[in-house]
C-alpha positions as a Python dict, from the first residue, in 0.01 Angstrom:
ca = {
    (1, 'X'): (0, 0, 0),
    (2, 'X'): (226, -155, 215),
    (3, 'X'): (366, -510, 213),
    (4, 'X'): (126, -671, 493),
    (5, 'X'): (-171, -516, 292),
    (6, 'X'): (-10, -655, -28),
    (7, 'X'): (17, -994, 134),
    (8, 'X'): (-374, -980, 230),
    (9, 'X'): (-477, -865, -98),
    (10, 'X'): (-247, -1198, -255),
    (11, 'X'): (-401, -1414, 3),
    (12, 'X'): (-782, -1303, -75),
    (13, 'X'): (-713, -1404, -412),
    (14, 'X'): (-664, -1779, -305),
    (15, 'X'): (-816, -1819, 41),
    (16, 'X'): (-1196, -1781, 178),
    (17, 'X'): (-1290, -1410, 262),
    (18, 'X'): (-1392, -1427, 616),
    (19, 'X'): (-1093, -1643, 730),
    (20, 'X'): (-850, -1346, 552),
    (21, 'X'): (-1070, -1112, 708),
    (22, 'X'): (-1079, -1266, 1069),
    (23, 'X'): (-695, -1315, 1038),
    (24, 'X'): (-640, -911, 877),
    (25, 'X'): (-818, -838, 1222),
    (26, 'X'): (-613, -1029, 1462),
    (27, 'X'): (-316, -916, 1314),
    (28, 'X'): (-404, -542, 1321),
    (29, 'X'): (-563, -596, 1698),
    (30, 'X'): (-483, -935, 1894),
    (31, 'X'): (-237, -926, 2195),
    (32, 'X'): (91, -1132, 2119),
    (33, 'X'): (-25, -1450, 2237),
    (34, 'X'): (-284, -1459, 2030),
    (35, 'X'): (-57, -1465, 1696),
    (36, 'X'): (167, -1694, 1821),
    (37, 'X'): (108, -2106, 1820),
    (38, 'X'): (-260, -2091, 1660),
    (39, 'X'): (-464, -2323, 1679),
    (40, 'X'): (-660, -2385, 1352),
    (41, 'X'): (-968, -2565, 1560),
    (42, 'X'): (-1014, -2326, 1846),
    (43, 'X'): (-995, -2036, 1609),
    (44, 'X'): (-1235, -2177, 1360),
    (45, 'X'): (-1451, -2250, 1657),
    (46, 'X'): (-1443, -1880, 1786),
    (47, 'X'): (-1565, -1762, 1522),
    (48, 'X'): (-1807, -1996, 1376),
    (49, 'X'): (-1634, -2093, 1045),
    (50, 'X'): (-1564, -2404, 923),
    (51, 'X'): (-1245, -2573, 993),
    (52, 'X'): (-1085, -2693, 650),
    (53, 'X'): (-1185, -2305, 523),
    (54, 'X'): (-939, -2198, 903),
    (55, 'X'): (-686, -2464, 760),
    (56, 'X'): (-659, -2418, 375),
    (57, 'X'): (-649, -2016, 478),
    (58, 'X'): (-374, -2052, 722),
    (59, 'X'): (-143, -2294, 467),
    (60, 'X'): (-216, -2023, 208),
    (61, 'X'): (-52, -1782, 431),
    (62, 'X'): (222, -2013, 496),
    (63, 'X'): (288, -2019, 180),
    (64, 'X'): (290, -1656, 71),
    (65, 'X'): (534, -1664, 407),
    (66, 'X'): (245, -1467, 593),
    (67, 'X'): (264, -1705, 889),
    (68, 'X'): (509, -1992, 976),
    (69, 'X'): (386, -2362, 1064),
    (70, 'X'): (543, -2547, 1351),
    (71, 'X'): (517, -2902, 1444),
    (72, 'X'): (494, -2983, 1814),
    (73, 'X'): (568, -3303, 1969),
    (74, 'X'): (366, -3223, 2238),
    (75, 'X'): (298, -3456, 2560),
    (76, 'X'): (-30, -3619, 2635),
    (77, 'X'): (-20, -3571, 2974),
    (78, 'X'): (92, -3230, 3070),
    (79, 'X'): (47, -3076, 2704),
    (80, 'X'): (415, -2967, 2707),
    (81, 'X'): (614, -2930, 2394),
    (82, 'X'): (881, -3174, 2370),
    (83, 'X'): (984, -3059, 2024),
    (84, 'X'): (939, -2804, 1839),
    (85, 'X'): (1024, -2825, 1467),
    (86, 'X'): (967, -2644, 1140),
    (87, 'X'): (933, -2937, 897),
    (88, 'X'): (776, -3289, 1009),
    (89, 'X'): (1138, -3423, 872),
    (90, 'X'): (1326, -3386, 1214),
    (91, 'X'): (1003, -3535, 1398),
    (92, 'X'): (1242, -3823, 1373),
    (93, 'X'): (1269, -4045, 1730),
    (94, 'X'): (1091, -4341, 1811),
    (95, 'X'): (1019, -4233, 2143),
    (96, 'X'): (1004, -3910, 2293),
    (97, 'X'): (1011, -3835, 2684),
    (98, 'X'): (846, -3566, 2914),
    (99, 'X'): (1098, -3481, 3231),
    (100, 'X'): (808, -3284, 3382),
    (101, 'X'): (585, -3611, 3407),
    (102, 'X'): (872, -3845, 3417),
    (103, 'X'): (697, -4056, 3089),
    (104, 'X'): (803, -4168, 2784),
    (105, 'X'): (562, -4147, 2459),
    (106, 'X'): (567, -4402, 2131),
    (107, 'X'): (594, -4131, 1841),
    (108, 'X'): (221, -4125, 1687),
    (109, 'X'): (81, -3859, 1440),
    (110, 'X'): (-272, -3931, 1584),
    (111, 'X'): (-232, -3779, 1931),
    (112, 'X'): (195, -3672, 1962),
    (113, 'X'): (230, -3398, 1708),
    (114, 'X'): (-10, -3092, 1642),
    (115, 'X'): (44, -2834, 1394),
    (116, 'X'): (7, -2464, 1515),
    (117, 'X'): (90, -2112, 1308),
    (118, 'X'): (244, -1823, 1435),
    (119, 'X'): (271, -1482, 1238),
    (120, 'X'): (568, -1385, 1098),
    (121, 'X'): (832, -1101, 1146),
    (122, 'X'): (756, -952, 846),
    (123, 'X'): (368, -929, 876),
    (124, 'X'): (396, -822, 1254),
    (125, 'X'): (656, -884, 1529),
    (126, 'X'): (533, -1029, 1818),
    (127, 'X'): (705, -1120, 2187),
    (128, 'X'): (758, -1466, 2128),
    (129, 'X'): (999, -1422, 1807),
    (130, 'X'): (1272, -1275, 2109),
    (131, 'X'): (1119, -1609, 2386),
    (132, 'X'): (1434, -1465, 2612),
    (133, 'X'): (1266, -1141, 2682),
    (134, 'X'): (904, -1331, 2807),
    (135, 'X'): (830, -1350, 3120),
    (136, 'X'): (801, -1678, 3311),
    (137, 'X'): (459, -1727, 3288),
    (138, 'X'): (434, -1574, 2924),
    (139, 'X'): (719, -1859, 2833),
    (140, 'X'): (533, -2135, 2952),
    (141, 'X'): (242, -1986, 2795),
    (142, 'X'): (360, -1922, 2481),
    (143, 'X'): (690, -2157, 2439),
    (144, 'X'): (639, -2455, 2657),
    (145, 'X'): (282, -2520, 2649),
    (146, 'X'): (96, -2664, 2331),
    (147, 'X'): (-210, -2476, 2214),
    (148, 'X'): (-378, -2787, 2324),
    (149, 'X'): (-411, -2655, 2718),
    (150, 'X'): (-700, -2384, 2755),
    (151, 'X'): (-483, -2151, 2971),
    (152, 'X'): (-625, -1832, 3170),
    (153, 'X'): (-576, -1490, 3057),
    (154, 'X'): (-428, -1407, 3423),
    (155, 'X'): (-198, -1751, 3406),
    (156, 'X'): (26, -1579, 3663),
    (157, 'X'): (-259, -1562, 3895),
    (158, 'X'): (-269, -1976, 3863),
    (159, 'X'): (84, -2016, 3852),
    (160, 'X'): (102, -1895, 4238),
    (161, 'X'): (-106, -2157, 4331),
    (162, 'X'): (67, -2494, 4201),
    (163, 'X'): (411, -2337, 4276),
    (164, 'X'): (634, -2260, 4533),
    (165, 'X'): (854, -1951, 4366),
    (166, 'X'): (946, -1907, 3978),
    (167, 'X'): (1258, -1771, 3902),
    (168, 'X'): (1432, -1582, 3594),
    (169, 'X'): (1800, -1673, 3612),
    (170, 'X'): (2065, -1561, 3418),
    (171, 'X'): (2316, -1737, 3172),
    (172, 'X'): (2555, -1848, 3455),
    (173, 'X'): (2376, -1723, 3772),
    (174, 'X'): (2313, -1858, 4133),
    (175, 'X'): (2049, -1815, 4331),
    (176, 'X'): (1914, -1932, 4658),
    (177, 'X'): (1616, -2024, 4757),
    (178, 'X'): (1471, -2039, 5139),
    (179, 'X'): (1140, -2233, 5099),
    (180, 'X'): (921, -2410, 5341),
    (181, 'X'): (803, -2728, 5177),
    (182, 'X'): (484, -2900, 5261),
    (183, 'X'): (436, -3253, 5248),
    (184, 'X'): (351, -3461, 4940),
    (185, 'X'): (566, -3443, 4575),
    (186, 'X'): (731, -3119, 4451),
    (187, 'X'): (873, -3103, 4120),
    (188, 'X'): (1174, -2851, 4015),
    (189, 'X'): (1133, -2791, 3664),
    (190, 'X'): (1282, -2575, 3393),
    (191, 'X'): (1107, -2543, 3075),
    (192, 'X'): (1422, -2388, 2874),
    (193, 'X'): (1651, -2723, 2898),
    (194, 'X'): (1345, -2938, 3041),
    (195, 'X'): (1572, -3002, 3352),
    (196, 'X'): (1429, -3177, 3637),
    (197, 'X'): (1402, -3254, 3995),
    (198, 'X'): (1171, -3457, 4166),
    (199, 'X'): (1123, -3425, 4551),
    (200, 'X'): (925, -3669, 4773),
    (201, 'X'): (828, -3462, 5085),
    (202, 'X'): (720, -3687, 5357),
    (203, 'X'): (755, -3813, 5723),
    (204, 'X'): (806, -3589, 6017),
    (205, 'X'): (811, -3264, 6038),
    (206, 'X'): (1153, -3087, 6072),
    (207, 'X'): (1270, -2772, 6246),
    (208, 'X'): (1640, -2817, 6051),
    (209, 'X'): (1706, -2672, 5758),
    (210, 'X'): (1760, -2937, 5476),
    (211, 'X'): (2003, -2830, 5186),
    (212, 'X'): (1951, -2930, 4809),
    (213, 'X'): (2125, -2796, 4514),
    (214, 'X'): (2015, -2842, 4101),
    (215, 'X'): (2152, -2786, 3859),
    (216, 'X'): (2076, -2653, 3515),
    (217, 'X'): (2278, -2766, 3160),
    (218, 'X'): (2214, -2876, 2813),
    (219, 'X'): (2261, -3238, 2877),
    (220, 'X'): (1999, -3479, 2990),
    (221, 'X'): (2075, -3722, 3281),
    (222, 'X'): (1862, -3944, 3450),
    (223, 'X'): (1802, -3802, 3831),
    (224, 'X'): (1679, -3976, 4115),
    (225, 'X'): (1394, -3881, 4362),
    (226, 'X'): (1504, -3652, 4627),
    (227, 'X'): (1346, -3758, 5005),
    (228, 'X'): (1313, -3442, 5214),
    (229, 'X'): (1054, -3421, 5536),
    (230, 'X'): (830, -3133, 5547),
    (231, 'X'): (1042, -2812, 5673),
    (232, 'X'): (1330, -2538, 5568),
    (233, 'X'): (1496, -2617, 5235),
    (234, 'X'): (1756, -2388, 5141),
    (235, 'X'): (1735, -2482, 4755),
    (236, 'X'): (2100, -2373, 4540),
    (237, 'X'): (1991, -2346, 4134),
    (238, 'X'): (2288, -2314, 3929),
    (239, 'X'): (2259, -2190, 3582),
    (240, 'X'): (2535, -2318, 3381),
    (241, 'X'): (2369, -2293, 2989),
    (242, 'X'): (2455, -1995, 2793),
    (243, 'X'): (2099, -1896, 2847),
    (244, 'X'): (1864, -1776, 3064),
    (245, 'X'): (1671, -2079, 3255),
    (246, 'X'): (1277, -2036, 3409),
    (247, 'X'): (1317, -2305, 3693),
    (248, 'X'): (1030, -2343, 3899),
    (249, 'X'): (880, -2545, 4210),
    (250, 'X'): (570, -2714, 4108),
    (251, 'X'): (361, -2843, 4349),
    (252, 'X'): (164, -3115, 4275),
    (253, 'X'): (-187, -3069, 4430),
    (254, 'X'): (-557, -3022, 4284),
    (255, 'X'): (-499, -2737, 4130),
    (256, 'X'): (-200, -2844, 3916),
    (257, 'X'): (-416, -3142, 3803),
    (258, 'X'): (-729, -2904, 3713),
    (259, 'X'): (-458, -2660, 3534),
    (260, 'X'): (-366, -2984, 3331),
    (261, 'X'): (-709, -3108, 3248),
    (262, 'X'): (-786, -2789, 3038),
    (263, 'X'): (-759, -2849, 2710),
    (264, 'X'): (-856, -2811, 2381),
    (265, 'X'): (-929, -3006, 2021),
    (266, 'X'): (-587, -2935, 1817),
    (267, 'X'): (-512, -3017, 1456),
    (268, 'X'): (-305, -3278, 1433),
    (269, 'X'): (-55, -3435, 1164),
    (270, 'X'): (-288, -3670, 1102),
    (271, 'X'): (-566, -3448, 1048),
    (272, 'X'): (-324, -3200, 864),
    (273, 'X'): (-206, -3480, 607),
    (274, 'X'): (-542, -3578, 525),
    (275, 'X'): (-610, -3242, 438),
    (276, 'X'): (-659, -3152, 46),
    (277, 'X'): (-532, -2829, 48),
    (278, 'X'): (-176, -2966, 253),
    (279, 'X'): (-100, -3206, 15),
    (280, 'X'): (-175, -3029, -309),
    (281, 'X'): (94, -2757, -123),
    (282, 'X'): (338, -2993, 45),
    (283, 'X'): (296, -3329, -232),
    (284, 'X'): (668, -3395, -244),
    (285, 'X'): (809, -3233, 34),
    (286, 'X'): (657, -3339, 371),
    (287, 'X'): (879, -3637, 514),
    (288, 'X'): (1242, -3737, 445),
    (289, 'X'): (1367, -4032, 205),
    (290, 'X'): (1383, -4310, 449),
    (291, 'X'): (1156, -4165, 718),
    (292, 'X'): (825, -4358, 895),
    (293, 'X'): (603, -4238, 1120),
    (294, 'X'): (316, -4447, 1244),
    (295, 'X'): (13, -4380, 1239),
    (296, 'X'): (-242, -4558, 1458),
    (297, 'X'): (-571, -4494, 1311),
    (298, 'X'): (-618, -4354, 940),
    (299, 'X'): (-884, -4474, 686),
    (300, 'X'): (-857, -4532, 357),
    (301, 'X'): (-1090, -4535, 94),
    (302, 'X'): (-1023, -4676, -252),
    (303, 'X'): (-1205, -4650, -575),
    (304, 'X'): (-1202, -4731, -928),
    (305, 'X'): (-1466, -4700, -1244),
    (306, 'X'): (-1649, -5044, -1320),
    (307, 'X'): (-1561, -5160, -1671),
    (308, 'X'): (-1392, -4803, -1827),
    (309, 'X'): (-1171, -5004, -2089),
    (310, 'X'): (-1517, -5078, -2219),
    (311, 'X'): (-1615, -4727, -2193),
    (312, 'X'): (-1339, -4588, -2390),
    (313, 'X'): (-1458, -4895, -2656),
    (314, 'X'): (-1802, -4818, -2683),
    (315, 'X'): (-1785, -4367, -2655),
    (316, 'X'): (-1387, -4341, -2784),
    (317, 'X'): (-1152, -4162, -2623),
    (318, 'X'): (-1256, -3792, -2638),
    (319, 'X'): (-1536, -3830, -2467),
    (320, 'X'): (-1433, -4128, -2235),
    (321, 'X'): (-1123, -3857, -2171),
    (322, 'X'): (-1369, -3607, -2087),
    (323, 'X'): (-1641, -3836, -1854),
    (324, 'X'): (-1344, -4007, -1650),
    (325, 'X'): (-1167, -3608, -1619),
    (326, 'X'): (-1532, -3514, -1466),
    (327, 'X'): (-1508, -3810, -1259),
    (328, 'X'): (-1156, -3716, -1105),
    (329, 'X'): (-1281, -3373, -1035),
    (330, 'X'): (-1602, -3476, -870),
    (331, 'X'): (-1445, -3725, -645),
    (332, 'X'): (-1199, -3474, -532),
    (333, 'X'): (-1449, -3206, -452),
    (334, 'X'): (-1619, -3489, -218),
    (335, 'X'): (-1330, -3668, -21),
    (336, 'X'): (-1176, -3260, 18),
    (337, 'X'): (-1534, -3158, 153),
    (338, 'X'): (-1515, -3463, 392),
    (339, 'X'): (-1229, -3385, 530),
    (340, 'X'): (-1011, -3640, 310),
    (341, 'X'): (-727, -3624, 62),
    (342, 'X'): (-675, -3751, -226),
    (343, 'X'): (-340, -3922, -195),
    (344, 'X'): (-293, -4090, -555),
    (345, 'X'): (-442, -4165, -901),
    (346, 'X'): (-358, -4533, -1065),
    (347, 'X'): (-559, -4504, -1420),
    (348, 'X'): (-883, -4500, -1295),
    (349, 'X'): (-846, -4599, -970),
    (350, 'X'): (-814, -4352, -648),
    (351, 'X'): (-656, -4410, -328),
    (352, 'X'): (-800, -4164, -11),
    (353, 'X'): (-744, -4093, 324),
    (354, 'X'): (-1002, -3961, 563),
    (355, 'X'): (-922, -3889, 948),
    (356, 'X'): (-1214, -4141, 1053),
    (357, 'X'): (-1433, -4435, 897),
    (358, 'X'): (-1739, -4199, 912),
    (359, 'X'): (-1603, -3930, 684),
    (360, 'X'): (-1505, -4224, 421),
    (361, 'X'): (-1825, -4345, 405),
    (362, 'X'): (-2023, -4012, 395),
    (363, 'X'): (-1778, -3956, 77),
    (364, 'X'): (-1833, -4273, -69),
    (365, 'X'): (-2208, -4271, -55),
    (366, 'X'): (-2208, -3896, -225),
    (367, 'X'): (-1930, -3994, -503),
    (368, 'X'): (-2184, -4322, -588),
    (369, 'X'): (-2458, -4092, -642),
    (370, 'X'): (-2221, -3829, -819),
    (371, 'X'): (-2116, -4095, -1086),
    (372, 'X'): (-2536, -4195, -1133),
    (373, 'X'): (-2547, -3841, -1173),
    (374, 'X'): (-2338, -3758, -1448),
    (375, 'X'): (-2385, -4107, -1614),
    (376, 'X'): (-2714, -3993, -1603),
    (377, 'X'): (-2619, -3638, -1704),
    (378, 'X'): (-2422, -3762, -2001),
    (379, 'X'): (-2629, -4050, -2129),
    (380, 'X'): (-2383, -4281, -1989),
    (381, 'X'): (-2502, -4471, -1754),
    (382, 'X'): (-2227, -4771, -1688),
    (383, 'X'): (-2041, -4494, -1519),
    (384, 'X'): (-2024, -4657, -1173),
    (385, 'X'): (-1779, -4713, -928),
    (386, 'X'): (-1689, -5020, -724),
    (387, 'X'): (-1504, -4837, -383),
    (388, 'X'): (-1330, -4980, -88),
    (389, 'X'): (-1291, -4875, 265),
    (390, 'X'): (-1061, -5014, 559),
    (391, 'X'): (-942, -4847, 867),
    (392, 'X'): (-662, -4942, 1136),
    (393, 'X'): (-304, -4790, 1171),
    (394, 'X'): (-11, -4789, 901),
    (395, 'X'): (361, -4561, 840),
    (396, 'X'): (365, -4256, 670),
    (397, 'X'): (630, -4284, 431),
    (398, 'X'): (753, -4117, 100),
    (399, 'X'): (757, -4293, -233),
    (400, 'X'): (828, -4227, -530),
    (401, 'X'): (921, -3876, -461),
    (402, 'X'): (579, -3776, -261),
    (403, 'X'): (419, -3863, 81),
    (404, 'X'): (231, -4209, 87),
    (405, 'X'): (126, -4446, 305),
    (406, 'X'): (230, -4822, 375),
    (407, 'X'): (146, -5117, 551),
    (408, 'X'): (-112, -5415, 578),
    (409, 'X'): (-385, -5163, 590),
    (410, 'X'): (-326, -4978, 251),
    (411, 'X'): (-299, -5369, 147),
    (412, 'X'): (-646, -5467, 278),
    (413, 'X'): (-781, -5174, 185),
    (414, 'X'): (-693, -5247, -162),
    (415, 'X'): (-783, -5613, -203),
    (416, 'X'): (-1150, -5498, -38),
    (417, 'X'): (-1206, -5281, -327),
    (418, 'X'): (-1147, -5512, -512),
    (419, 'X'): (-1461, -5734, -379),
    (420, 'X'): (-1700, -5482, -461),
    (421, 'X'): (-1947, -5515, -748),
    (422, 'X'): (-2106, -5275, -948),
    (423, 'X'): (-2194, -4963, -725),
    (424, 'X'): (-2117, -5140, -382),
    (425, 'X'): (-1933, -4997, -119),
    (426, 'X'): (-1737, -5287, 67),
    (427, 'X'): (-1584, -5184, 401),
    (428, 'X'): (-1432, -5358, 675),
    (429, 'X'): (-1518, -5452, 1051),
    (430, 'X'): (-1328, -5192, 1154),
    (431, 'X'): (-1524, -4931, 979),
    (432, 'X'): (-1851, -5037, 1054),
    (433, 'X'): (-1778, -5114, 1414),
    (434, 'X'): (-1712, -4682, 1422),
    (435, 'X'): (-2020, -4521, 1619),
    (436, 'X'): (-2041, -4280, 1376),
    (437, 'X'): (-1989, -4491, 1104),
    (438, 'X'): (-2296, -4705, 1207),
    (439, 'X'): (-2465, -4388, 1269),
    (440, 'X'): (-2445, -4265, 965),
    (441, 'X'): (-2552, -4553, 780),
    (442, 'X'): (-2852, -4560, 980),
    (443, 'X'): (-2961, -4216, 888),
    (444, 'X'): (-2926, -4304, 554),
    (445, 'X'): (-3129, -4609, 589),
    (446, 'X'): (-2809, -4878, 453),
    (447, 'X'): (-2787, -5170, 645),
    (448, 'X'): (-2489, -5323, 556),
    (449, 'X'): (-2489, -5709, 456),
    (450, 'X'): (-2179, -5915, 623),
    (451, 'X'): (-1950, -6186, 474),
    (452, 'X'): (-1633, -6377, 568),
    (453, 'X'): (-1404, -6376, 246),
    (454, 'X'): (-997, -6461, 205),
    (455, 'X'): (-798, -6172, 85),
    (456, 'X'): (-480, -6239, -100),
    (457, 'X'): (-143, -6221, 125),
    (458, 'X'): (-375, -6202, 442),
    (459, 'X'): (-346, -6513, 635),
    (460, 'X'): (-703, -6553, 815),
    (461, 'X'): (-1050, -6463, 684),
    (462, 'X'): (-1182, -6094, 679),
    (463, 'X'): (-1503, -6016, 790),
    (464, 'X'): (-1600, -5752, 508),
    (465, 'X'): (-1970, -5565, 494),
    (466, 'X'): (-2148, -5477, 139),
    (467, 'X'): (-2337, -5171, 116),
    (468, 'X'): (-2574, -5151, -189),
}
C-alpha cells in the first residue's frame, strides 16, 4: 500500500465516506488547479454533500498533513489575495490595501479572510507548489486570485480582452513595450510584488509617441496617476526583484467589470471558527497571545440548566453526573449540526457561536425539546434550560490559553440569558430583526413576546423578545 493510500485509509477512519471518496478521486484525476486553493463551499456544492461533512473532511486531512490550509486576506472588490498566510496568527494589520483597486480594507473575519486547502507534496505534487514555473494566466488563476472569483476554464481567452499585453519577465530583465492605448483608465499591474501603475488616457488624440517607464521592486510606494492622450506609448518595465514579475496592462472596460463580478460563496474565518470540528482541532492554537481580530457579525447563544444544584440534591450526584453529561453531549450534537461551536463550558452553563441569528435559534428550539426529552426519558422532568441569544460584532481573542471571544456582545449576550425563565428562549432585537430568524419562528408557529428591560453595565434599555 503506498503512503497516499495509507493516508486515505487513516482519514476514512475519522471523516465521512463520500467526502474521502470525492477527494481520493480528485486527487487521482483533477487537473492542478483543481487541488490547489479549494474551496470547501463550491466543492460541497458540486457534488451535492453537505458543507460541515466538506469542512470537518478537509481539517481531518489537514491534520493527518493530507492537505495544507491557507488563510487569504482576500479583497472585496477584485477578489485578489492580499495575504496569504498559513496560520490566522500573522493575519495581523488593521488595515490591509489592494494596489490593483487603489482601496484600503478594515481587517474583518466576516468578509476579508477565507480559508482554502490545497493538496500537499507528499499526497500529489501539483504546479502551484513551484508558482515561478505558471504561466501568467495560471498565476493569477491559481496565486493571485481567491477561490472566491468563478474563473473560466480558457482564462487566457478572457485575459486578451481586458488587457493590453502580459508579460513574463525575468529576475532583472527589461523589456519594451510599443502599445497603442485607447482612451479611458489603464492599469499596469503585477501580481508577484502587487506593483502598480495607474494611467488616465484622455484628451486628443496623438500621432507622437509618449514614453513611460515602471518599475518593479519589493517595496511599496505610493504612485501617482499617469495622464497620457490616446496614441503610441513606448512602455520601459524594469524588473529589479530577485524574481520573476507577471506585469500586465489592464484595461478597464465591461469586460474587466463582468470578469470581477463572478464569484462564488467561500468559507470564511468566521464561518471556519464557528465550526465544531475546527475548534475541537485548533482549541488552543488558532490566534496569538495578544492578538484581536474583529468580527462584525457573530451570534452567540448561551445556556444553562434551571435549578441543577437542586438536581444534584434531590437524584445525588451519580445520576445528576450522568443527566447533566447527557445534556453536554446533546447540546453539542445540536449547535455542531447547526453550524455552531461550542466555544466553552462554565458548570452548567454553555457559551455558542453560530454564523447567523437563524442557526442559534433553530438550535435553541431543538436543545429545549432535547432536555423535555430526556427529562422525560429519565423521569426527570425539571431538566430545563433557560438559553440566551444576542447577535452584533465583537474581537476574537485568546484567553486563557484557547480562542474566545470578547466584547459588549458576549456581555449582553450573557446578562440576556440570564432573563430567561424556565424553558424560555430570550433573544435580542438584533436576532429577531434577522429575515431568517423571523422566518423561522414563523414556521414554527413562536411569536415572540417583546419587553424593554436594563441589563447590568449597559447604559440604556434593551429591547429583549421571550420565546415560550
Amino acid at each position: 500500500m503506498s503512503e497516499t493510500e495509507t493516508l486515505f485509509a487513516a482519514l476514512r477512519q475519522s471523516s465521512d465516506e463520500a467526502v474521502v471518496d470525492m477527494l481520493e478521486r480528485m486527487v487521482r484525476d483533477a487537473p492542478d488547479h483543481a487541488l490547489n486553493k479549494m474551496n470547501a463551499l463550491d466543492l460541497a456544492g458540486t457534488a451535492g454533500i453537505d458543507e460541515d461533512r466538506v469542512i470537518a473532511t478537509l481539517l481531518n486531512a489537514v491534520g493527518l498533513g493530507m492537505f495544507e490550509m491557507t488563510w487569504n486576506v482576500m479583497c472585496p472588490s477584485c477578489a485578489g489575495v492580499l495575504s496569504a498566510n498559513k496560520s490566522l496568527k500573522t493575519v495581523n494589520r488593521a488595515q490591509y490595501h489592494c494596489a490593483f483597486c487603489a482601496a484600503g480594507y478594515e481587517t474583518t473575519l466576516d468578509n476579508l479572510v477565507e480559508v482554502t486547502f490545497t493538496v500537499s507534496p507528499r499526497v500529489r505534487k501539483i504546479a502551484a507548489h513551484n508558482p515561478d514555473e505558471l504561466s501568467a494566466a495560471e498565476y493569477y488563476r491559481q496565486i493571485f486570485w481567491s477561490s472566491a472569483i468563478d474563473l473560466p476554464d480558457d482564462l487566457e481567452k478572457l485575459l486578451d480582452d481586458v488587457t493590453l499585453e502580459i508579460v513574463d519577465l525575468p529576475a532583472g530583465e527589461r523589456a519594451i513595450l510599443s502599445l497603442q492605448v485607447p482612451q479611458g483608465t489603464l492599469v499596469v499591474f503585477d501580481p508577484v510584488t502587487h506593483a502598480v501603475q495607474f494611467l488616465d488616457v484622455s484628451g486628443q488624440e496623438t500621432s507622437e509617441r509618449q514614453n513611460l517607464s515602471v518599475i518593479f521592486n519589493r517595496v511599496q510606494v505610493p504612485v501617482d496617476n499617469v495622464t497620457l492622450r490616446p496614441g503610441p506609448l513606448r512602455l520601459a518595465l524594469d524588473n529589479r526583484t530577485d524574481g520573476r514579475v507577471l506585469p500586465a496592462v489592464w484595461v478597464a472596460n465591461p469586460a474587466l467589470d463582468d470578469l470581477l463580478k463572478r464569484r462564488k460563496s467561500v468559507l470564511t474565518a468566521t464561518r471556519l471558527l464557528t465550526n465544531q470540528t475546527f475548534r475541537d482541532i485548533y482549541r488552543t492554537d488558532t490566534l496569538a497571545i495578544g492578538q484581536r481580530l474583529k468580527i462584525l457579525s457573530l451570534t452567540f447563544l448561551f445556556s444553562d440548566l434551571k435549578d441543577s444544584t437542586e438536581l444534584y440534591e434531590r437524584v445525588g450526584d451519580l445520576t445528576a453526573f450522568d443527566l447533566v453529561n447527557e445534556h453536554f453531549r446533546l447540546l453539542q450534537e445540536i449547535i455542531a449540526s447547526e453550524r455552531g461551536a461550542i466555544v466553552k463550558t462554565i458548570g452548567d452553563a454553555v457559551m455558542a457561536t453560530f454564523e447567523t441569528p437563524d442557526r442559534a435559534i433553530a438550535a435553541a428550539i431543538r436543545m429545549r425539546e432535547a432536555m423535555s426529552d430526556l427529562g422525560a426519558e429519565r423521569q426527570h422532568q425539571s431538566l430545563r434550560l433557560k438559553m440566551g441569544i444576542h447577535e452584533g460584532s465583537c474581537l476574537a481573542v485568546t484567553l486563557n490559553g484557547q480562542q474566545d471571544y470578547f466584547g459588549q456582545t458576549v456581555n449582553i449576550a450573557s446578562r440576556v440569558q440570564g432573563l430567561a425563565a424556565s424553558r424560555s428562549i430570550v433573544v435580542t432585537e438584533s436576532v429577531v430583526e434577522d429575515a431568517h430568524a423571523r422566518a423561522l419562528l414563523e414556521t414554527n408557529g413562536l411569536k415572540p413576546t417583546p419587553r424593554r428591560v436594563a441589563l447590568s453595565g449597559i447604559a440604556d434599555k434593551v429591547s429583549v423578545y421571550e420565546i415560550s
